[in-house]
Amino acid sequence: MNQKCTKYEALFTFANDETLKEHVQNCEDCKKEQDLMDRVSEILSEVKPYYKAKRRNMLKLKAACVVSVLLFSSATLGLINFNTDISDTIKYGSTLSAEDFGFPVDSYGLLMVE
């Protein structure tokens, strides 16, 4: 029985190109592996333009989402800023208590239960 050569992966990963080319020329098993890798590279180069187009579309979609969020937030903040009814009731750091909601409270500010 003839054992299959298993050096291709190690040479492809760790060796330089000259060493790999020399071994591929001398070894039939590794030559088959190299042919397979070349076919995979051809397929990837064939698909590359479609992948880049898809990625560009995704970037456009992300940019559109960011712009829409910025427009929505600026419109909302502008509405709150210029509408005095809303800005008088909502202030930074102010909290509403039970008394503000109209519930009966005792002298400690807790809900009064009768």
Tab-separated table of C-alpha atoms in Angstrom:
chain	number	residue	atom	x	y	z
A	1	MET	CA	0.000	0.000	0.000
A	2	ASN	CA	1.136	3.446	-0.875
A	3	GLN	CA	0.739	6.002	1.907
A	4	LYS	CA	-0.695	9.409	1.058
A	5	CYS	CA	1.517	12.453	1.599
A	6	THR	CA	0.285	14.709	4.411
A	7	LYS	CA	2.844	17.509	4.157
A	8	TYR	CA	0.772	19.891	2.003
A	9	GLU	CA	-1.100	21.591	4.833
A	10	ALA	CA	2.037	22.154	6.895
A	11	LEU	CA	3.995	23.459	3.901
A	12	PHE	CA	1.100	25.684	2.791
A	13	THR	CA	0.764	27.163	6.268
A	14	PHE	CA	4.327	27.439	7.536
A	15	ALA	CA	6.773	27.191	4.598
A	16	ASN	CA	7.638	29.800	2.019
A	17	ASP	CA	6.345	29.667	-1.566
A	18	GLU	CA	9.526	28.239	-3.078
A	19	THR	CA	9.549	25.251	-0.733
A	20	LEU	CA	5.887	24.575	-1.424
A	21	LYS	CA	6.365	24.783	-5.206
A	22	GLU	CA	9.314	22.390	-5.107
A	23	HIS	CA	7.364	19.860	-3.063
A	24	VAL	CA	4.265	20.168	-5.269
A	25	GLN	CA	6.345	19.472	-8.396
A	26	ASN	CA	7.743	16.269	-6.868
A	27	CYS	CA	4.665	14.918	-5.038
A	28	GLU	CA	1.502	13.779	-6.863
A	29	ASP	CA	-0.746	13.880	-3.776
A	30	CYS	CA	0.213	17.447	-3.015
A	31	LYS	CA	-0.180	18.366	-6.689
A	32	LYS	CA	-3.816	17.243	-6.492
A	33	GLU	CA	-4.291	19.337	-3.351
A	34	GLN	CA	-2.744	22.352	-5.094
A	35	ASP	CA	-5.060	21.898	-8.096
A	36	LEU	CA	-8.037	21.790	-5.750
A	37	MET	CA	-6.853	24.980	-4.027
A	38	ASP	CA	-6.394	26.680	-7.406
A	39	ARG	CA	-9.973	25.797	-8.400
A	40	VAL	CA	-11.282	27.160	-5.108
A	41	SER	CA	-9.328	30.385	-5.669
A	42	GLU	CA	-10.837	30.718	-9.154
A	43	ILE	CA	-14.343	30.280	-7.759
A	44	LEU	CA	-13.703	32.858	-5.045
A	45	SER	CA	-12.344	35.376	-7.527
A	46	GLU	CA	-15.412	34.784	-9.691
A	47	VAL	CA	-17.787	35.492	-6.790
A	48	LYS	CA	-15.861	38.457	-5.365
A	49	PRO	CA	-17.655	41.241	-7.333
A	50	TYR	CA	-21.077	40.002	-6.195
A	51	TYR	CA	-19.966	39.922	-2.567
A	52	LYS	CA	-18.604	43.464	-2.780
A	53	ALA	CA	-21.859	44.697	-4.339
A	54	LYS	CA	-23.842	43.097	-1.528
A	55	ARG	CA	-21.555	44.684	1.039
A	56	ARG	CA	-21.975	48.127	-0.553
A	57	ASN	CA	-25.751	47.724	-0.388
A	58	MET	CA	-25.479	46.823	3.289
A	59	LEU	CA	-23.373	49.925	3.955
A	60	LYS	CA	-25.975	52.094	2.204
A	61	LEU	CA	-28.701	50.536	4.349
A	62	LYS	CA	-26.740	51.213	7.546
A	63	ALA	CA	-26.149	54.824	6.507
A	64	ALA	CA	-29.862	55.277	5.784
A	65	CYS	CA	-30.730	53.890	9.232
A	66	VAL	CA	-28.307	56.258	10.943
A	67	VAL	CA	-29.675	59.261	9.054
A	68	SER	CA	-33.274	58.338	9.890
A	69	VAL	CA	-32.454	57.930	13.601
A	70	LEU	CA	-30.695	61.304	13.627
A	71	LEU	CA	-33.632	63.015	11.924
A	72	PHE	CA	-36.155	61.410	14.277
A	73	SER	CA	-34.172	62.268	17.407
A	74	SER	CA	-33.534	65.868	16.317
A	75	ALA	CA	-37.223	66.353	15.504
A	76	THR	CA	-38.267	64.898	18.866
A	77	LEU	CA	-35.775	66.958	20.840
A	78	GLY	CA	-36.735	70.074	18.888
A	79	LEU	CA	-40.405	69.488	19.665
A	80	ILE	CA	-39.711	69.098	23.372
A	81	ASN	CA	-37.399	72.097	23.389
A	82	PHE	CA	-39.806	74.532	21.687
A	83	ASN	CA	-43.066	73.291	23.171
A	84	THR	CA	-43.238	75.014	26.561
A	85	ASP	CA	-46.057	72.830	27.896
A	86	ILE	CA	-43.936	69.713	27.597
A	87	SER	CA	-40.664	71.329	28.663
A	88	ASP	CA	-42.237	72.803	31.828
A	89	THR	CA	-43.488	69.427	33.058
A	90	ILE	CA	-40.418	67.405	32.060
A	91	LYS	CA	-37.165	68.745	33.458
A	92	TYR	CA	-33.855	67.015	33.922
A	93	GLY	CA	-33.460	65.736	37.469
A	94	SER	CA	-37.044	66.328	38.530
A	95	THR	CA	-39.077	63.388	39.781
A	96	LEU	CA	-42.817	63.088	40.071
A	97	SER	CA	-44.225	62.062	43.421
A	98	ALA	CA	-47.502	60.390	44.347
A	99	GLU	CA	-48.898	63.792	45.346
A	100	ASP	CA	-48.215	65.114	41.830
A	101	PHE	CA	-50.384	62.305	40.464
A	102	GLY	CA	-53.248	63.293	42.826
A	103	PHE	CA	-53.019	60.446	45.326
A	104	PRO	CA	-53.636	61.175	49.022
A	105	VAL	CA	-50.339	61.244	50.922
A	106	ASP	CA	-49.357	61.620	54.565
A	107	SER	CA	-46.770	64.029	56.017
A	108	TYR	CA	-43.901	61.733	54.920
A	109	GLY	CA	-45.019	61.672	51.292
A	110	LEU	CA	-46.187	58.057	51.467
A	111	LEU	CA	-49.561	56.914	50.163
A	112	MET	CA	-52.230	57.294	52.810
A	113	VAL	CA	-54.304	54.176	53.400
A	114	GLU	CA	-57.532	54.440	55.325
